[in-house]
mmCIF file of C-alpha atoms and ligand atoms in Angstrom:
data_model
loop_
_atom_site.group_PDB
_atom_site.id
_atom_site.type_symbol
_atom_site.label_atom_id
_atom_site.label_comp_id
_atom_site.label_asym_id
_atom_site.label_seq_id
_atom_site.Cartn_x
_atom_site.Cartn_y
_atom_site.Cartn_z
ATOM 1 C CA MET A 1 0.048 -0.030 -0.021
ATOM 2 C CA SER A 2 2.793 2.369 0.749
ATOM 3 C CA TYR A 3 4.399 4.037 -2.172
ATOM 4 C CA SER A 4 7.950 4.398 -3.277
ATOM 5 C CA THR A 5 9.143 8.059 -3.076
ATOM 6 C CA ASP A 6 11.110 8.043 -6.431
ATOM 7 C CA LYS A 7 8.177 6.991 -8.652
ATOM 8 C CA PRO A 8 5.135 9.035 -9.747
ATOM 9 C CA VAL A 9 2.007 8.335 -7.624
ATOM 10 C CA LYS A 10 -1.614 8.072 -8.875
ATOM 11 C CA LYS A 11 -3.532 10.752 -6.875
ATOM 12 C CA VAL A 12 -6.764 9.803 -4.917
ATOM 13 C CA THR A 13 -9.733 11.622 -6.299
ATOM 14 C CA VAL A 14 -13.407 11.647 -5.304
ATOM 15 C CA ASN A 15 -13.858 9.312 -8.457
ATOM 16 C CA THR A 16 -11.253 7.085 -7.103
ATOM 17 C CA LEU A 17 -13.210 6.733 -3.751
ATOM 18 C CA ARG A 18 -16.548 6.059 -5.544
ATOM 19 C CA GLU A 19 -14.931 3.317 -7.600
ATOM 20 C CA MET A 20 -13.688 1.879 -4.407
ATOM 21 C CA LYS A 21 -17.156 1.788 -2.924
ATOM 22 C CA ALA A 22 -18.363 0.220 -6.176
ATOM 23 C CA ARG A 23 -15.926 -2.764 -5.946
ATOM 24 C CA GLY A 24 -16.194 -3.068 -2.222
ATOM 25 C CA GLU A 25 -12.683 -1.904 -1.578
ATOM 26 C CA LYS A 26 -12.443 -0.314 2.056
ATOM 27 C CA VAL A 27 -11.286 3.351 2.203
ATOM 28 C CA THR A 28 -8.788 4.359 4.747
ATOM 29 C CA SER A 29 -8.894 7.810 6.498
ATOM 30 C CA LEU A 30 -6.790 9.357 9.526
ATOM 31 C CA THR A 31 -6.412 12.838 10.760
ATOM 32 C CA ALA A 32 -3.179 14.881 10.546
ATOM 33 C CA TYR A 33 -2.572 18.506 11.453
ATOM 34 C CA ASP A 34 1.006 18.983 10.590
ATOM 35 C CA HIS A 35 3.440 18.324 7.776
ATOM 36 C CA SER A 36 5.376 15.517 9.402
ATOM 37 C CA MET A 37 2.440 13.398 10.337
ATOM 38 C CA ALA A 38 0.689 13.941 6.972
ATOM 39 C CA ALA A 39 3.791 12.768 5.205
ATOM 40 C CA ILE A 40 3.660 9.468 7.241
ATOM 41 C CA LEU A 41 -0.046 8.949 6.446
ATOM 42 C CA ASP A 42 0.431 9.616 2.699
ATOM 43 C CA ARG A 43 3.492 7.320 2.517
ATOM 44 C CA ALA A 44 1.580 4.680 4.302
ATOM 45 C CA GLY A 45 -1.103 4.613 1.703
ATOM 46 C CA ILE A 46 -4.011 6.388 3.630
ATOM 47 C CA ASP A 47 -6.656 7.416 1.059
ATOM 48 C CA ILE A 48 -8.323 10.425 2.825
ATOM 49 C CA ILE A 49 -6.198 12.701 5.163
ATOM 50 C CA LEU A 50 -8.514 14.650 7.225
ATOM 51 C CA VAL A 51 -7.237 17.823 8.765
ATOM 52 C CA GLY A 52 -10.029 17.683 11.386
ATOM 53 C CA ASP A 53 -11.124 20.494 13.829
ATOM 54 C CA SER A 54 -10.275 17.838 16.430
ATOM 55 C CA VAL A 55 -7.002 19.793 16.065
ATOM 56 C CA GLY A 56 -8.733 21.768 18.754
ATOM 57 C CA ASN A 57 -8.630 18.926 21.376
ATOM 58 C CA VAL A 58 -5.339 17.251 20.169
ATOM 59 C CA MET A 59 -3.052 20.107 19.551
ATOM 60 C CA LEU A 60 -4.524 23.297 21.034
ATOM 61 C CA GLY A 61 -5.609 22.221 24.323
ATOM 62 C CA TYR A 62 -9.261 22.974 24.109
ATOM 63 C CA ASP A 63 -12.031 20.810 25.680
ATOM 64 C CA THR A 64 -14.246 20.977 22.556
ATOM 65 C CA THR A 65 -13.970 21.720 18.809
ATOM 66 C CA VAL A 66 -16.142 24.797 19.317
ATOM 67 C CA PRO A 67 -13.402 27.449 19.728
ATOM 68 C CA VAL A 68 -11.344 26.409 16.706
ATOM 69 C CA THR A 69 -11.143 29.274 14.114
ATOM 70 C CA MET A 70 -10.675 29.588 10.328
ATOM 71 C CA ASP A 71 -7.197 30.906 10.922
ATOM 72 C CA ALA A 72 -6.082 27.982 12.822
ATOM 73 C CA MET A 73 -7.652 25.505 10.340
ATOM 74 C CA LEU A 74 -6.075 27.301 7.396
ATOM 75 C CA HIS A 75 -2.628 27.172 9.153
ATOM 76 C CA HIS A 76 -2.797 23.473 9.854
ATOM 77 C CA VAL A 77 -4.447 22.372 6.520
ATOM 78 C CA SER A 78 -1.704 24.408 4.698
ATOM 79 C CA ALA A 79 1.108 22.636 6.753
ATOM 80 C CA ALA A 80 -0.483 19.208 6.186
ATOM 81 C CA SER A 81 -1.352 19.423 2.504
ATOM 82 C CA LYS A 82 2.100 20.420 1.397
ATOM 83 C CA ALA A 83 3.274 16.916 2.370
ATOM 84 C CA VAL A 84 0.621 15.035 0.601
ATOM 85 C CA ARG A 85 1.323 13.566 -2.845
ATOM 86 C CA ARG A 86 -1.255 10.766 -3.164
ATOM 87 C CA ALA A 87 -4.183 11.175 -0.572
ATOM 88 C CA LEU A 88 -7.308 13.372 -0.795
ATOM 89 C CA VAL A 89 -6.822 16.100 1.753
ATOM 90 C CA VAL A 90 -10.099 17.173 3.481
ATOM 91 C CA ALA A 91 -10.254 20.393 5.491
ATOM 92 C CA ASP A 92 -12.886 20.436 8.293
ATOM 93 C CA MET A 93 -14.833 23.672 8.396
ATOM 94 C CA PRO A 94 -14.836 25.099 11.965
ATOM 95 C CA PHE A 95 -17.833 25.809 13.978
ATOM 96 C CA MET A 96 -19.401 29.265 12.732
ATOM 97 C CA SER A 97 -17.432 29.256 9.414
ATOM 98 C CA TYR A 98 -20.514 27.886 7.522
ATOM 99 C CA GLN A 99 -23.606 28.554 9.831
ATOM 100 C CA VAL A 100 -24.038 32.528 9.534
ATOM 101 C CA SER A 101 -24.858 32.738 5.782
ATOM 102 C CA GLU A 102 -24.324 30.615 2.813
ATOM 103 C CA ASP A 103 -22.194 33.071 1.036
ATOM 104 C CA GLU A 104 -19.736 33.382 3.990
ATOM 105 C CA ALA A 105 -19.793 29.601 3.935
ATOM 106 C CA VAL A 106 -18.951 29.469 0.278
ATOM 107 C CA ARG A 107 -16.064 32.013 0.854
ATOM 108 C CA ASN A 108 -14.727 30.131 3.759
ATOM 109 C CA ALA A 109 -14.753 26.800 1.852
ATOM 110 C CA GLY A 110 -13.049 28.237 -1.086
ATOM 111 C CA ARG A 111 -10.248 29.558 1.020
ATOM 112 C CA PHE A 112 -9.271 25.921 2.026
ATOM 113 C CA LEU A 113 -8.729 25.052 -1.699
ATOM 114 C CA LYS A 114 -7.297 28.189 -2.843
ATOM 115 C CA GLU A 115 -5.030 29.159 0.133
ATOM 116 C CA ALA A 116 -4.269 25.997 1.862
ATOM 117 C CA GLY A 117 -4.205 23.213 -0.581
ATOM 118 C CA ALA A 118 -7.081 21.052 0.403
ATOM 119 C CA HIS A 119 -8.971 19.046 -2.135
ATOM 120 C CA ALA A 120 -12.377 18.913 -0.350
ATOM 121 C CA VAL A 121 -14.109 20.106 2.683
ATOM 122 C CA LYS A 122 -16.055 18.636 5.581
ATOM 123 C CA LEU A 123 -18.935 20.118 7.395
ATOM 124 C CA GLU A 124 -21.283 18.723 10.173
ATOM 125 C CA GLY A 125 -25.123 18.446 9.632
ATOM 126 C CA GLY A 126 -27.641 16.730 7.339
ATOM 127 C CA THR A 127 -30.793 17.951 5.812
ATOM 128 C CA ASP A 128 -30.137 21.523 7.382
ATOM 129 C CA VAL A 129 -26.954 21.833 5.340
ATOM 130 C CA ALA A 130 -27.863 19.980 2.176
ATOM 131 C CA HIS A 131 -28.792 23.256 0.246
ATOM 132 C CA LEU A 132 -25.118 24.490 1.192
ATOM 133 C CA VAL A 133 -23.709 21.252 0.095
ATOM 134 C CA LYS A 134 -25.291 21.490 -3.253
ATOM 135 C CA ARG A 135 -24.113 25.016 -3.878
ATOM 136 C CA LEU A 136 -20.587 24.092 -2.947
ATOM 137 C CA VAL A 137 -20.466 20.890 -5.091
ATOM 138 C CA SER A 138 -21.951 22.963 -8.141
ATOM 139 C CA ILE A 139 -18.984 25.379 -7.976
ATOM 140 C CA GLY A 140 -16.358 22.800 -7.652
ATOM 141 C CA ILE A 141 -15.854 22.136 -4.113
ATOM 142 C CA PRO A 142 -16.178 18.476 -3.043
ATOM 143 C CA VAL A 143 -17.980 17.958 0.267
ATOM 144 C CA GLN A 144 -17.668 15.350 2.835
ATOM 145 C CA GLY A 145 -20.814 15.311 5.203
ATOM 146 C CA HIS A 146 -20.645 14.326 8.842
ATOM 147 C CA ILE A 147 -23.715 13.193 10.764
ATOM 148 C CA GLY A 148 -24.472 11.134 13.892
ATOM 149 C CA LEU A 149 -22.220 12.498 16.739
ATOM 150 C CA THR A 150 -21.356 15.863 15.599
ATOM 151 C CA PRO A 151 -18.928 17.382 18.083
ATOM 152 C CA GLN A 152 -19.449 21.022 17.185
ATOM 153 C CA SER A 153 -23.006 20.542 18.512
ATOM 154 C CA VAL A 154 -21.943 19.272 21.750
ATOM 155 C CA ASN A 155 -23.700 21.985 23.671
ATOM 156 C CA THR A 156 -27.112 21.176 22.161
ATOM 157 C CA LEU A 157 -26.478 17.275 22.206
ATOM 158 C CA GLY A 158 -25.516 17.614 25.773
ATOM 159 C CA GLY A 159 -22.484 15.438 25.385
ATOM 160 C CA TYR A 160 -20.761 12.891 23.273
ATOM 161 C CA GLY A 161 -23.194 9.949 23.573
ATOM 162 C CA LEU A 162 -24.340 7.422 20.975
ATOM 163 C CA GLN A 163 -26.630 8.940 18.432
ATOM 164 C CA GLY A 164 -29.589 7.302 16.336
ATOM 165 C CA LYS A 165 -30.335 4.809 19.243
ATOM 166 C CA THR A 166 -34.108 4.845 18.614
ATOM 167 C CA ALA A 167 -35.921 3.810 15.433
ATOM 168 C CA SER A 168 -37.137 7.419 14.985
ATOM 169 C CA ALA A 169 -33.755 8.885 15.657
ATOM 170 C CA ALA A 170 -32.208 6.410 13.244
ATOM 171 C CA MET A 171 -34.900 7.224 10.560
ATOM 172 C CA LYS A 172 -33.867 10.922 10.961
ATOM 173 C CA LEU A 173 -30.160 10.057 10.285
ATOM 174 C CA VAL A 174 -31.146 8.039 7.150
ATOM 175 C CA ALA A 175 -33.105 11.019 5.941
ATOM 176 C CA ASP A 176 -30.019 13.289 6.710
ATOM 177 C CA ALA A 177 -27.667 10.854 4.791
ATOM 178 C CA LYS A 178 -30.061 10.723 1.886
ATOM 179 C CA ALA A 179 -30.142 14.548 1.785
ATOM 180 C CA LEU A 180 -26.466 14.838 1.723
ATOM 181 C CA ASP A 181 -26.211 12.142 -1.005
ATOM 182 C CA GLU A 182 -28.684 13.864 -3.207
ATOM 183 C CA ALA A 183 -26.922 17.182 -2.787
ATOM 184 C CA GLY A 184 -23.697 15.629 -4.104
ATOM 185 C CA ALA A 185 -21.657 14.853 -1.010
ATOM 186 C CA PHE A 186 -18.881 12.539 -2.264
ATOM 187 C CA SER A 187 -18.690 11.082 1.282
ATOM 188 C CA ILE A 188 -20.326 10.978 4.718
ATOM 189 C CA VAL A 189 -18.706 10.536 7.999
ATOM 190 C CA LEU A 190 -20.915 8.442 10.463
ATOM 191 C CA GLU A 191 -19.775 9.012 14.056
ATOM 192 C CA LYS A 192 -20.867 7.051 16.945
ATOM 193 C CA VAL A 193 -24.169 5.463 15.618
ATOM 194 C CA PRO A 194 -25.273 1.866 15.895
ATOM 195 C CA GLU A 195 -23.630 -0.463 13.395
ATOM 196 C CA GLN A 196 -27.057 -1.702 11.907
ATOM 197 C CA LEU A 197 -27.830 1.911 11.173
ATOM 198 C CA ALA A 198 -24.471 2.548 9.602
ATOM 199 C CA ALA A 199 -24.847 -0.465 7.527
ATOM 200 C CA GLU A 200 -28.256 0.494 6.350
ATOM 201 C CA VAL A 201 -27.130 4.027 5.438
ATOM 202 C CA THR A 202 -24.182 2.642 3.577
ATOM 203 C CA ALA A 203 -26.383 0.474 1.431
ATOM 204 C CA ARG A 204 -28.743 3.435 0.778
ATOM 205 C CA VAL A 205 -26.427 6.069 -0.461
ATOM 206 C CA GLY A 206 -23.889 6.457 -3.443
ATOM 207 C CA ALA A 207 -21.595 8.563 -1.132
ATOM 208 C CA VAL A 208 -18.771 6.802 0.519
ATOM 209 C CA THR A 209 -19.604 6.263 4.196
ATOM 210 C CA ILE A 210 -16.660 6.634 6.565
ATOM 211 C CA GLY A 211 -17.291 5.301 10.101
ATOM 212 C CA ILE A 212 -15.924 6.233 13.515
ATOM 213 C CA GLY A 213 -17.575 4.251 16.154
ATOM 214 C CA ALA A 214 -20.042 2.974 13.579
ATOM 215 C CA GLY A 215 -18.945 -0.712 12.980
ATOM 216 C CA ALA A 216 -17.450 -2.479 10.119
ATOM 217 C CA GLY A 217 -20.383 -2.033 7.613
ATOM 218 C CA CYS A 218 -19.160 1.372 6.404
ATOM 219 C CA ASP A 219 -17.314 1.919 3.189
ATOM 220 C CA GLY A 220 -14.213 3.109 5.120
ATOM 221 C CA GLN A 221 -13.048 4.071 8.565
ATOM 222 C CA VAL A 222 -11.375 7.018 10.137
ATOM 223 C CA LEU A 223 -9.630 7.635 13.507
ATOM 224 C CA VAL A 224 -7.872 10.551 15.161
ATOM 225 C CA THR A 225 -4.298 9.414 14.484
ATOM 226 C CA TYR A 226 -3.034 10.725 17.868
ATOM 227 C CA ASP A 227 -5.657 8.452 19.624
ATOM 228 C CA MET A 228 -4.590 5.289 17.637
ATOM 229 C CA LEU A 229 -0.920 5.997 18.400
ATOM 230 C CA ASN A 230 -1.759 6.901 22.164
ATOM 231 C CA LEU A 231 -0.036 10.288 21.615
ATOM 232 C CA CYS A 232 -3.070 12.185 22.902
ATOM 233 C CA SER A 233 -2.985 13.501 26.485
ATOM 234 C CA MET A 234 -2.079 10.102 27.908
ATOM 235 C CA ASP A 235 -4.176 10.133 30.994
ATOM 236 C CA MET A 236 -7.237 10.937 28.809
ATOM 237 C CA GLN A 237 -9.898 8.258 28.743
ATOM 238 C CA LYS A 238 -10.002 7.017 25.122
ATOM 239 C CA PRO A 239 -13.398 6.369 23.458
ATOM 240 C CA ARG A 240 -14.466 2.723 23.167
ATOM 241 C CA PHE A 241 -14.055 2.771 19.271
ATOM 242 C CA VAL A 242 -10.445 3.714 19.426
ATOM 243 C CA LYS A 243 -7.979 0.876 18.932
ATOM 244 C CA ILE A 244 -4.322 1.719 19.953
ATOM 245 C CA PHE A 245 -2.222 0.364 16.988
ATOM 246 C CA ASN A 246 1.000 1.362 18.695
ATOM 247 C CA ASP A 247 1.678 3.044 22.040
ATOM 248 C CA LEU A 248 4.024 5.797 20.798
ATOM 249 C CA GLY A 249 3.101 7.886 23.859
ATOM 250 C CA SER A 250 4.563 5.502 26.267
ATOM 251 C CA GLN A 251 7.648 5.042 24.078
ATOM 252 C CA ALA A 252 8.004 8.892 23.760
ATOM 253 C CA LEU A 253 7.749 9.313 27.538
ATOM 254 C CA LYS A 254 10.539 6.735 27.920
ATOM 255 C CA ALA A 255 12.782 8.350 25.445
ATOM 256 C CA VAL A 256 12.235 11.881 26.987
ATOM 257 C CA GLU A 257 12.958 10.444 30.473
ATOM 258 C CA GLU A 258 16.144 8.881 29.089
ATOM 259 C CA TYR A 259 17.217 12.163 27.445
ATOM 260 C CA ALA A 260 16.637 14.047 30.639
ATOM 261 C CA ARG A 261 18.770 11.504 32.608
ATOM 262 C CA GLU A 262 21.560 11.625 30.066
ATOM 263 C CA VAL A 263 21.697 15.405 30.039
ATOM 264 C CA LYS A 264 21.790 15.441 33.981
ATOM 265 C CA ASP A 265 24.555 12.854 34.148
ATOM 266 C CA GLY A 266 26.555 14.394 31.312
ATOM 267 C CA SER A 267 26.476 11.264 29.141
ATOM 268 C CA PHE A 268 24.741 13.327 26.361
ATOM 269 C CA PRO A 269 25.918 14.920 24.131
ATOM 270 C CA GLY A 270 28.856 12.653 23.405
ATOM 271 C CA PRO A 271 31.869 13.484 21.146
ATOM 272 C CA GLU A 272 29.992 12.056 18.115
ATOM 273 C CA HIS A 273 27.291 14.808 18.479
ATOM 274 C CA GLY A 274 29.659 17.806 18.565
ATOM 275 C CA PHE A 275 32.052 19.628 16.429
ATOM 276 C CA ARG A 276 35.789 20.434 17.227
ATOM 277 C CA MET A 277 38.015 23.368 15.921
ATOM 278 C CA ASN A 278 41.210 22.027 14.203
ATOM 279 C CA LEU A 279 44.303 22.033 16.365
ATOM 280 C CA ALA A 280 45.897 25.102 14.716
ATOM 281 C CA GLU A 281 42.997 27.309 15.291
ATOM 282 C CA GLU A 282 42.514 25.962 18.775
ATOM 283 C CA ALA A 283 46.197 26.865 19.599
ATOM 284 C CA GLU A 284 45.630 30.275 18.192
ATOM 285 C CA LEU A 285 42.499 30.813 20.224
ATOM 286 C CA LYS A 286 44.320 29.796 23.285
ATOM 287 C CA LYS A 287 47.039 32.401 22.465
ATOM 288 C CA GLU A 288 44.283 35.124 21.928
ATOM 289 C CA LEU A 289 42.863 34.122 25.169
ATOM 290 C CA GLY A 290 46.292 34.278 26.932
ATOM 291 C CA GLN A 291 45.997 30.629 27.760
ATOM 292 C CA ASP A 292 49.159 29.378 26.194
HETATM 293 O O1 KIV B 301 -12.360 16.404 13.525
HETATM 294 C C1 KIV B 301 -12.191 15.359 13.336
HETATM 295 O O2 KIV B 301 -10.969 14.763 13.631
HETATM 296 C C2 KIV B 301 -13.289 14.606 12.885
HETATM 297 C C3 KIV B 301 -13.212 13.012 12.667
HETATM 298 C C4 KIV B 301 -13.158 12.517 14.137
HETATM 299 C C5 KIV B 301 -14.165 12.494 11.930
HETATM 300 O O3 KIV B 301 -14.370 15.044 12.685
#
């Protein structure tokens, strides 16, 4: 899956993703907020790199995604997108960048493509944002929808609980997914919904469904990379849907402790990490310093 850096790579487009859905090939997605992580994900063959507004929790120290601004998102999308050769880069539209008016939403979405190098935008909501999605798609901005648990609405949802638990709540989500699909969204993130519902939605829409806490029946999966590498605040409780694929957080902690120990006991830096003046210059310096 990973590509060789010395050969041309075939870029992932919205059509590639639709073709993958049609032949039943799973789509991979992870988050990145910076150049180095985006380069690793791209090299590993991840299909969609999402510069999520989870940057607020993971990188900026906020409790929710609500305070994340357009400026912060543009900064991170621009850093990440410069590292990407193959993946489709999706920029998450932050809270209040698409709710005030459609014209403002269009302008903000366009900035991610024009100024920050993204290939598509993601926004939260279903039927309520379908008209906006249609307009964005019509002017050439691919849109990924996001329904189920929508973290920007944490204050109205009252927390981060499972969504679509009852038959009527599930039917509302099916209607939201259909509205996004009809509006032309190329993909829909389904967050923290029952697996049966996610599988039903997946079968009913042409858009590529990407699950997070939505079971294996989606067309693809996304996780917050810092969660699956255990690099998030290490004492923080992880959601049940996160699997830690490698505990880099513990490894980093050990490495930093070892560095501190070596600096304190003088074993780092060693001669191999430093630079020496040649002997003639050293002798001259000593003379200048009156040390000869
Ligand atoms: O912001 C984000 O990282 C997301 C994913 C969790 C889907 O929206």
